[in-house]
Short mmCIF file of C-alpha atoms in Angstrom, two decimals:
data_model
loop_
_atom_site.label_atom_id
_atom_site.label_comp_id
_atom_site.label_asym_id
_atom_site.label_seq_id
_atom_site.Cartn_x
_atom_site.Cartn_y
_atom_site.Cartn_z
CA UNK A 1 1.65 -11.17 21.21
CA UNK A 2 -0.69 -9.97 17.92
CA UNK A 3 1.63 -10.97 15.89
CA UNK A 4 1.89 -14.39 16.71
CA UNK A 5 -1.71 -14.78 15.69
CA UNK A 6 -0.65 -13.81 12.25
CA UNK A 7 1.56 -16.00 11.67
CA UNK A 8 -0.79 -19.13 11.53
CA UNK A 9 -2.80 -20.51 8.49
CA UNK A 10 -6.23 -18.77 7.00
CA UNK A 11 -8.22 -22.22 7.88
CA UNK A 12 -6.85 -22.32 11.01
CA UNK A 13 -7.52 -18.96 11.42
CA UNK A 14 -11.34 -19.35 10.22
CA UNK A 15 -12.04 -22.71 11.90
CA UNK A 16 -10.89 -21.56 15.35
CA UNK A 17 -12.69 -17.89 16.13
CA UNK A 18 -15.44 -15.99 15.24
CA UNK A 19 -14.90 -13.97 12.02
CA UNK A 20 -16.40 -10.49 13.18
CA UNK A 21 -14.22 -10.77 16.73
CA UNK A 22 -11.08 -11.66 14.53
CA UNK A 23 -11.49 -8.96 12.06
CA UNK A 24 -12.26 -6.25 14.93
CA UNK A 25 -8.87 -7.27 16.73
CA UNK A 26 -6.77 -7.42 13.73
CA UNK A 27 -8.22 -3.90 13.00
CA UNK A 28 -7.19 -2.91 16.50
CA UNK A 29 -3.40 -4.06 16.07
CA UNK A 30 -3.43 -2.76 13.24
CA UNK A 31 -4.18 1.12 14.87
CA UNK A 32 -1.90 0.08 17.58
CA UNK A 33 1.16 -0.49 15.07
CA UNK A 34 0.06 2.75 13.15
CA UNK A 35 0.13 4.84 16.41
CA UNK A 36 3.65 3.39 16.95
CA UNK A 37 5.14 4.00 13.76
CA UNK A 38 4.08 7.33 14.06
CA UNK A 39 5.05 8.32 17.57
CA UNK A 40 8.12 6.44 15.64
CA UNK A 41 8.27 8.96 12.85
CA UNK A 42 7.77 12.36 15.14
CA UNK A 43 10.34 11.01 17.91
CA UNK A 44 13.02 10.01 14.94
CA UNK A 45 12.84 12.53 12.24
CA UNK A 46 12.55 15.76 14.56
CA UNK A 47 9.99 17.42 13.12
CA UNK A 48 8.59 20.41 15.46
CA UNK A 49 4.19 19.23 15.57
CA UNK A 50 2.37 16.55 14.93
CA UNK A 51 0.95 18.25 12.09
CA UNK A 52 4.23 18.23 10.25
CA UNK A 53 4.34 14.72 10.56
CA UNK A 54 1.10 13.08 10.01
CA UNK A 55 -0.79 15.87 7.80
CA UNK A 56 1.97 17.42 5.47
CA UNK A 57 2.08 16.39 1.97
CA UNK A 58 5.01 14.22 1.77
CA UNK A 59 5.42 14.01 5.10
CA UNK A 60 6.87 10.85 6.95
CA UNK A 61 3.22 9.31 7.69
CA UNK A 62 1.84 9.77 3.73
CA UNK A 63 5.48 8.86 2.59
CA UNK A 64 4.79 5.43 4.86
CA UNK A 65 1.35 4.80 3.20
CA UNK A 66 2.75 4.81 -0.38
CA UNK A 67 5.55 2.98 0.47
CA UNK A 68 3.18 -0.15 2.28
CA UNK A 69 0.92 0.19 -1.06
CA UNK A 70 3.87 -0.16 -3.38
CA UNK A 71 5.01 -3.13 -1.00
CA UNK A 72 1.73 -4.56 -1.22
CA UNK A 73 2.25 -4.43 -4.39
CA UNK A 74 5.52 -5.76 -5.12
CA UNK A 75 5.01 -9.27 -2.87
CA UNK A 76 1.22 -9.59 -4.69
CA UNK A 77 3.34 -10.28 -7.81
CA UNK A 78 5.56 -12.40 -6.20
CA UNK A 79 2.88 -14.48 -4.93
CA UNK A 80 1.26 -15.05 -8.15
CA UNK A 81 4.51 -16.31 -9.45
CA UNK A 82 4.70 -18.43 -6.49
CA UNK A 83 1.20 -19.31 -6.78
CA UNK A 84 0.29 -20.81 -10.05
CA UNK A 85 -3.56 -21.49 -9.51
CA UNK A 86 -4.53 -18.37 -7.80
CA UNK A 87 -2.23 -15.79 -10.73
CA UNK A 88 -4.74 -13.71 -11.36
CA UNK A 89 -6.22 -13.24 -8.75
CA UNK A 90 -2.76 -12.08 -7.24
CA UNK A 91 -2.23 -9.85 -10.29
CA UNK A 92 -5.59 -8.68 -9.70
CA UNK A 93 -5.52 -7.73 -6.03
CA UNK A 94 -1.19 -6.48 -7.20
CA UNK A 95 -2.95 -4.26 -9.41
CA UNK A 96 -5.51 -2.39 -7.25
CA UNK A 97 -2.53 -1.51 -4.79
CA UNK A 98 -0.60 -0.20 -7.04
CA UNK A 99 -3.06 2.10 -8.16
CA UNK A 100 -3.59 2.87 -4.38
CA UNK A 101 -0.10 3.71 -4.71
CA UNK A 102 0.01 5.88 -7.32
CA UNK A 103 -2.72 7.48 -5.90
CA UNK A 104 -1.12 8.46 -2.52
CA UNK A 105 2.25 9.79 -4.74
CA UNK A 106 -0.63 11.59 -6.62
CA UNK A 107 0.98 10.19 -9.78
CA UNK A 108 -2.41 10.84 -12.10
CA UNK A 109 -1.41 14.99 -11.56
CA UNK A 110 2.13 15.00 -12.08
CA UNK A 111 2.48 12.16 -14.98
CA UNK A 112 -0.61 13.67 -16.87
CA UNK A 113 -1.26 17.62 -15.34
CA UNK A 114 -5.11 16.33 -15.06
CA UNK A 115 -6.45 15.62 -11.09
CA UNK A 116 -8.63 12.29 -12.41
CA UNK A 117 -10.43 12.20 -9.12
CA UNK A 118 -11.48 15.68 -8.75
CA UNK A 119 -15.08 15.06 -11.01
CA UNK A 120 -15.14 18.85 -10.78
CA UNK A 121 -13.01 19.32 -13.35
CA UNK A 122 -15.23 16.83 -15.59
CA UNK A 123 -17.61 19.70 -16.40
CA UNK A 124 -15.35 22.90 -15.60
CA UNK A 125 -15.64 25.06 -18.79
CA UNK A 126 -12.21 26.44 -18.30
CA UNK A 127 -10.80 23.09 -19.06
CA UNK A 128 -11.38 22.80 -23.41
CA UNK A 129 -13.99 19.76 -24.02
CA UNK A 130 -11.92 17.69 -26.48
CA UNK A 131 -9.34 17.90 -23.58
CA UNK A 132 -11.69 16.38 -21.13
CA UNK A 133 -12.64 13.89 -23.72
CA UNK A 134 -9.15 12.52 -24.16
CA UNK A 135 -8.98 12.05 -20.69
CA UNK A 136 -12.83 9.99 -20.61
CA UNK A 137 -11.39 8.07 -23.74
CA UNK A 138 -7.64 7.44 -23.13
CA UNK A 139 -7.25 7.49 -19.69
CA UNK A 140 -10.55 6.90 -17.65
CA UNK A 141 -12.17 4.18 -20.10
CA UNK A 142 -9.34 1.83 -20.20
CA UNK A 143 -8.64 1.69 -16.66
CA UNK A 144 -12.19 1.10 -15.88
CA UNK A 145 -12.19 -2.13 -18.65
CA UNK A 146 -8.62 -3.27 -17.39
CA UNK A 147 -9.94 -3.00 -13.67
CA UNK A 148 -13.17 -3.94 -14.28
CA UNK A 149 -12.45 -7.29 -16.37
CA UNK A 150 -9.80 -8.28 -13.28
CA UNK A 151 -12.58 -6.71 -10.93
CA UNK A 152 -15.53 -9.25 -12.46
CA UNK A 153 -12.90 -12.08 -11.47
CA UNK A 154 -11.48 -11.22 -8.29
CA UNK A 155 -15.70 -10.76 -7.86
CA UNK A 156 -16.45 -14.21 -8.84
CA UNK A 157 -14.38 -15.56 -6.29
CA UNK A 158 -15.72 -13.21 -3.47
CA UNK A 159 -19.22 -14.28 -4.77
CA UNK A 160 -18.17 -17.86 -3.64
CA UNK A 161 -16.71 -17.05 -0.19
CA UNK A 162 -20.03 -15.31 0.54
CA UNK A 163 -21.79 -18.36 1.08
CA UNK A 164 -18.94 -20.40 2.49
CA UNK A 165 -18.59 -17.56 5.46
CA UNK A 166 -14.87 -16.96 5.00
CA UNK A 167 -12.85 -14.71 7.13
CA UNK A 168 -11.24 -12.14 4.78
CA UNK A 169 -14.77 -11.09 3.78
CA UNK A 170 -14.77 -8.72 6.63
CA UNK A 171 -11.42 -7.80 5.97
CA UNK A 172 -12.49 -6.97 3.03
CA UNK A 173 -15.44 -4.53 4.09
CA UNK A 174 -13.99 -3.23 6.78
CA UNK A 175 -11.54 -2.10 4.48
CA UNK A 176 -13.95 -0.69 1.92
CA UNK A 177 -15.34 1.30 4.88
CA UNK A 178 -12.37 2.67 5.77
CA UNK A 179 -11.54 3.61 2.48
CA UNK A 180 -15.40 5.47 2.12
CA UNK A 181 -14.57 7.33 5.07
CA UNK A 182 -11.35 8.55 3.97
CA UNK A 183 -12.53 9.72 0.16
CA UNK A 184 -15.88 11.24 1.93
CA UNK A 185 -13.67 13.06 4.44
CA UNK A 186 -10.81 14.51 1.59
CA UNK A 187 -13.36 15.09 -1.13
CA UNK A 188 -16.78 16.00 0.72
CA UNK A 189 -15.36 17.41 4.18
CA UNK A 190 -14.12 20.74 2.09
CA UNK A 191 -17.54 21.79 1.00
CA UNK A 192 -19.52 20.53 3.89
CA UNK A 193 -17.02 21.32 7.17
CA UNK A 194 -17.54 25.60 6.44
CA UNK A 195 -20.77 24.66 7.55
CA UNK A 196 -19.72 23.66 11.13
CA UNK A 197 -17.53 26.30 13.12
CA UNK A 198 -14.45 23.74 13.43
CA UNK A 199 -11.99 26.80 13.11
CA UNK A 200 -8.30 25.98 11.49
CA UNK A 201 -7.34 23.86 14.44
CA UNK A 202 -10.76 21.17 13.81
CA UNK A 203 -9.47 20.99 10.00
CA UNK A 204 -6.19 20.36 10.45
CA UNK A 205 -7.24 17.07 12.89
CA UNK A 206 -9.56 16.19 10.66
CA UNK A 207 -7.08 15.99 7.95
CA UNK A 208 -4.55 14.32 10.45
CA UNK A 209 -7.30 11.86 11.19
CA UNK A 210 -7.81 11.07 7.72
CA UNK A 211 -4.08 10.87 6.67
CA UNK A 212 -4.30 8.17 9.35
CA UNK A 213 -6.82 6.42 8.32
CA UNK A 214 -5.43 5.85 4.78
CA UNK A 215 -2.05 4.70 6.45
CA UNK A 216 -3.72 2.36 8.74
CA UNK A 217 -5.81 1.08 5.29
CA UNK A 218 -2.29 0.43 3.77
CA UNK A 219 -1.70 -1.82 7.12
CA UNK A 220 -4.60 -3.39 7.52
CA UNK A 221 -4.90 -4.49 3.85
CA UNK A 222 -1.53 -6.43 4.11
CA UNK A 223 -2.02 -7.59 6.95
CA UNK A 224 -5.89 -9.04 5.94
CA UNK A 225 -3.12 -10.29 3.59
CA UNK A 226 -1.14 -11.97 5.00
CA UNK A 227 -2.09 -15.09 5.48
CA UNK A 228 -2.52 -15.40 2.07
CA UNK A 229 0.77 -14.39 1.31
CA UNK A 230 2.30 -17.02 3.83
CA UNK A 231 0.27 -19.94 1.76
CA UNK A 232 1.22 -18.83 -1.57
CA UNK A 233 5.23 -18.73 -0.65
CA UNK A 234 4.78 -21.93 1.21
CA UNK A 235 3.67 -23.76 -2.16
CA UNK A 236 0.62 -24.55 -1.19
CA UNK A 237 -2.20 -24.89 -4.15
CA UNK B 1 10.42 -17.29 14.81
CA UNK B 2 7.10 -15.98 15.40
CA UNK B 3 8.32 -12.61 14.88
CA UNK B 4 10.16 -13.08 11.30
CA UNK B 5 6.57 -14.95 10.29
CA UNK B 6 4.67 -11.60 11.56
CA UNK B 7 3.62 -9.03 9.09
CA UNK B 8 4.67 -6.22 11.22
CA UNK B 9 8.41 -7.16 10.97
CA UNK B 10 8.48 -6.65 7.11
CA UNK B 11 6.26 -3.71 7.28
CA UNK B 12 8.48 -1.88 9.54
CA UNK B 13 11.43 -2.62 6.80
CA UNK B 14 9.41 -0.08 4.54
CA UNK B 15 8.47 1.89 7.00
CA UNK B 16 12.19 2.74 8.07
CA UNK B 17 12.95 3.19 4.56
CA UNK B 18 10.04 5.59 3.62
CA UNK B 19 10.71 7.55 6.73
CA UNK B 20 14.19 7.77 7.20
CA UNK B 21 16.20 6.51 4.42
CA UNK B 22 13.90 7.90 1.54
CA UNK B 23 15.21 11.56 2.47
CA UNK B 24 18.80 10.60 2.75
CA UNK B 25 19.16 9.55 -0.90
CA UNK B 26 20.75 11.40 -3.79
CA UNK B 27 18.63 13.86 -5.44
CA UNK B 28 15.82 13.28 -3.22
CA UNK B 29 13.45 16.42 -2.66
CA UNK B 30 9.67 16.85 -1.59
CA UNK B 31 8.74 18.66 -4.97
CA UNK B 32 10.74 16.11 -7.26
CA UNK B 33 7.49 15.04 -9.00
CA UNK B 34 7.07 18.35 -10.30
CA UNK B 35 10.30 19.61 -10.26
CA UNK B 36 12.25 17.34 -12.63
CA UNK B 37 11.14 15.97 -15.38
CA UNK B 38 11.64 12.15 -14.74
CA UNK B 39 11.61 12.42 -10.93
CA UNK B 40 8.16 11.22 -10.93
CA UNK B 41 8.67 7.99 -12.21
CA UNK B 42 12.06 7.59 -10.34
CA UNK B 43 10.15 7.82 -6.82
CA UNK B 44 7.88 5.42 -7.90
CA UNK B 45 10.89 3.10 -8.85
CA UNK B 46 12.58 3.85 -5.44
CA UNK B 47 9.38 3.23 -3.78
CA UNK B 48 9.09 -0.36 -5.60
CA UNK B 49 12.73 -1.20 -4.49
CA UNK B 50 11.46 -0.87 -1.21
CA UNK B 51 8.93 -3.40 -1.64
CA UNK B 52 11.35 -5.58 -2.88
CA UNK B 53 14.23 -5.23 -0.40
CA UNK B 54 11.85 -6.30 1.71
CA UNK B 55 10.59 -9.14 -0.10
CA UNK B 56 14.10 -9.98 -0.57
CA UNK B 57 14.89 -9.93 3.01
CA UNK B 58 12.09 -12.25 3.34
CA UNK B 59 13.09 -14.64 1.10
CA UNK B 60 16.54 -15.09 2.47
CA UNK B 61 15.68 -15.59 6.25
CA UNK B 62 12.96 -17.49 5.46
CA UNK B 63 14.18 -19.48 2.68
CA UNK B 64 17.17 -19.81 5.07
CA UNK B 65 15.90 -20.87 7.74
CA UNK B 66 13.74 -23.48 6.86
CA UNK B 67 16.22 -24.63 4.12
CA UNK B 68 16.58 -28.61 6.18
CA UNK B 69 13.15 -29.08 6.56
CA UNK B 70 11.67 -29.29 3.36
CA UNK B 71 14.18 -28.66 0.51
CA UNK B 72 11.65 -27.60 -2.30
CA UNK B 73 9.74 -25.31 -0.90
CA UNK B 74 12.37 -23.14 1.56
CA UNK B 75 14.67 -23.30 -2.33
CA UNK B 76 11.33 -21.64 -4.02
CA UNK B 77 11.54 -18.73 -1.51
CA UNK B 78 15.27 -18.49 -1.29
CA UNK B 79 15.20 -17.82 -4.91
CA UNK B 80 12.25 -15.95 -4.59
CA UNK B 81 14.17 -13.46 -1.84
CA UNK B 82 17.53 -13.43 -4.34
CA UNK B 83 15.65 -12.20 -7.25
CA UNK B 84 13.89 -9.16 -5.58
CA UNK B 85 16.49 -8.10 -4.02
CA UNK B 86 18.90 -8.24 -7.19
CA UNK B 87 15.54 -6.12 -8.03
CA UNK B 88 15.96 -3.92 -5.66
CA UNK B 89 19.61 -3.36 -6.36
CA UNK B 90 18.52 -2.97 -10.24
CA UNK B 91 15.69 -0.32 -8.76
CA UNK B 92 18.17 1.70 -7.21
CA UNK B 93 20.70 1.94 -10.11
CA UNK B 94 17.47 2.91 -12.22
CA UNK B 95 16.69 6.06 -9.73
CA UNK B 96 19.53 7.07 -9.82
CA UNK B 97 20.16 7.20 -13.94
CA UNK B 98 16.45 8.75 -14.67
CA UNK B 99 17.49 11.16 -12.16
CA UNK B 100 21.23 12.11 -13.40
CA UNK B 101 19.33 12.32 -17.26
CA UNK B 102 16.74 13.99 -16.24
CA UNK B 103 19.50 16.36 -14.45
CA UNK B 104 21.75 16.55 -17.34
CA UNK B 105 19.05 17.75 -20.23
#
């Protein structure tokens, strides 16, 4: 079984199969789980399409995705207290999934009324400028030096495993992919898909496929994870 | 064995409780972000006590069950798994009291 695999050691894990292969099969039990939990979710909860399940806003499937994020989040800062050596790094990597998961609850519009990520509103007249300012200077600036200073470490350290091959580095980007492909489908699909005749029933899978995606990015990161995790609660330095 | 040390064991704790316990709880609706005035922060809250239930969980059977083999280190996690999930218990009892004040203004 996959998830036997998962269970072992990152240097055994390294030593003992070729990075690329590894990361491509994680990535594939990783959409087989997905595809389970959420034949899971439309056989449990009852809802009538698969729309209603994967694509609604706070549907089961998004509802899943914030909830693995927040997780993510919660056993990152367990590890670093479990972890001495490696704290900030743990804080680091807790801190980038909870944003993830404030994202998905879409926490920026409701705690603040502003939609940080839409850059359209950045430079909509409608919206006064000293309003936008605040938002530059109070809310957009110090996230970027909070993230950025824990970024610049957490970058050190992938600077090192470049050159020392190690496995999570494709983790890592196939990750990042994943997540370009979900922001380019949610923010750039709106303007550009008009131009294709997809009709309502192309839209709607596209947004299933990308609801998907970002739940199987929630997966996949703690499951790259993982093994990590498993070290740091096992005391070792 | 293998399947406690698997990551899709303790996922699946989060995922039953995002899917099916999350709208079984007091208070809980699909607008509460916007509709009360605290019931943003008290799904995140709930959402964290997920994480830690099943970090707690964790912590417990695998604390537990390694507790003979090497004292120190199956202790750390046993301790580990108590904490969240007195956490989690803690989590709750905050969801519910932002939501009953933000109910009762």
């Amino acid at each position: 079984m996959f998830v036997r695999q998962w269970s072992s050691r990152p240097q055994s894990i390294s030593k003992t199969h070729d990075p690329i292969v590894l990361c491509s099969k994680h990535l594939v039990q990783v959409m087989f789980f997905c595809i389970g939990v959420t034949v899971l979710a439309k056989w449990g909860t009852g809802l009538p399409g698969w729309r209603d399940v994967i694509a609604s806003e706070n549907g089961p499937i998004e509802r899943m995705s914030a909830a693995i994020w927040f997780m993510g989040f919660t056993w990152c800062v367990a590890a670093a207290l479990a972890q001495r050596t490696r704290t900030v790094e743990w804080l680091s990597v807790a801190m980038v999934l909870l944003l993830f998961g404030l994202r998905e609850l879409d926490a920026h519009r409701w705690s603040t009324g502003w939609n940080l990520d839409k850059l359209a509103n950045y430079w909509n007249p409608q919206f006064p400028l000293h309003e936008r300012l605040l938002v530059i200077g109070l809310m957009v600036l110090p996230c970027l030096i909070v993230g950025g200073g824990l970024c610049l470490r957490l970058w050190k350290t992938i600077g090192q495993s470049w050159f020392t091959d190690e496995s999570w580095l494709r983790h890592l980007m196939v990750g990042v992919a994943i997540l370009v492909f979900c922001v380019t489908l949610d923010k750039v699909g709106p303007y550009v898909l008009p131009l294709f005749v997809l009709g309502d029933f192309g839209q709607v899978v596209l947004m299933e496929i990308e609801e998907f995606l970002e739940l199987v990015l929630a997966v996949f990161t703690i499951a790259s994870l993982w093994p990590y995790l498993q070290k740091a609660f096992n005391g070792d330095e | 064995m293998w399947w406690l040390k698997s990551w899709p064991c303790w996922i699946l704790i989060v995922v039953i409780c995002a899917t099916w316990v999350l709208p079984e709880i007091p208070y809980y609706q699909d607008w509460m972000p916007y509709g009360y005035e605290l019931g943003g922060i008290a799904l995140v809250v709930m959402y964290l006590s997920f994480g830690c239930w099943s970090l707690g969980l964790y912590g417990l059977v695998m604390g537990g069950l390694s507790w003979k083999s090497d004292s120190l280190k199956s202790r750390l996690v046993f301790k580990l798994g108590l904490a969240a999930l007195s956490l989690a218990i803690g989590l709750v009892v905050c969801y519910l009291k932002l939501m009953h004040l933000t109910l009762s203004v």
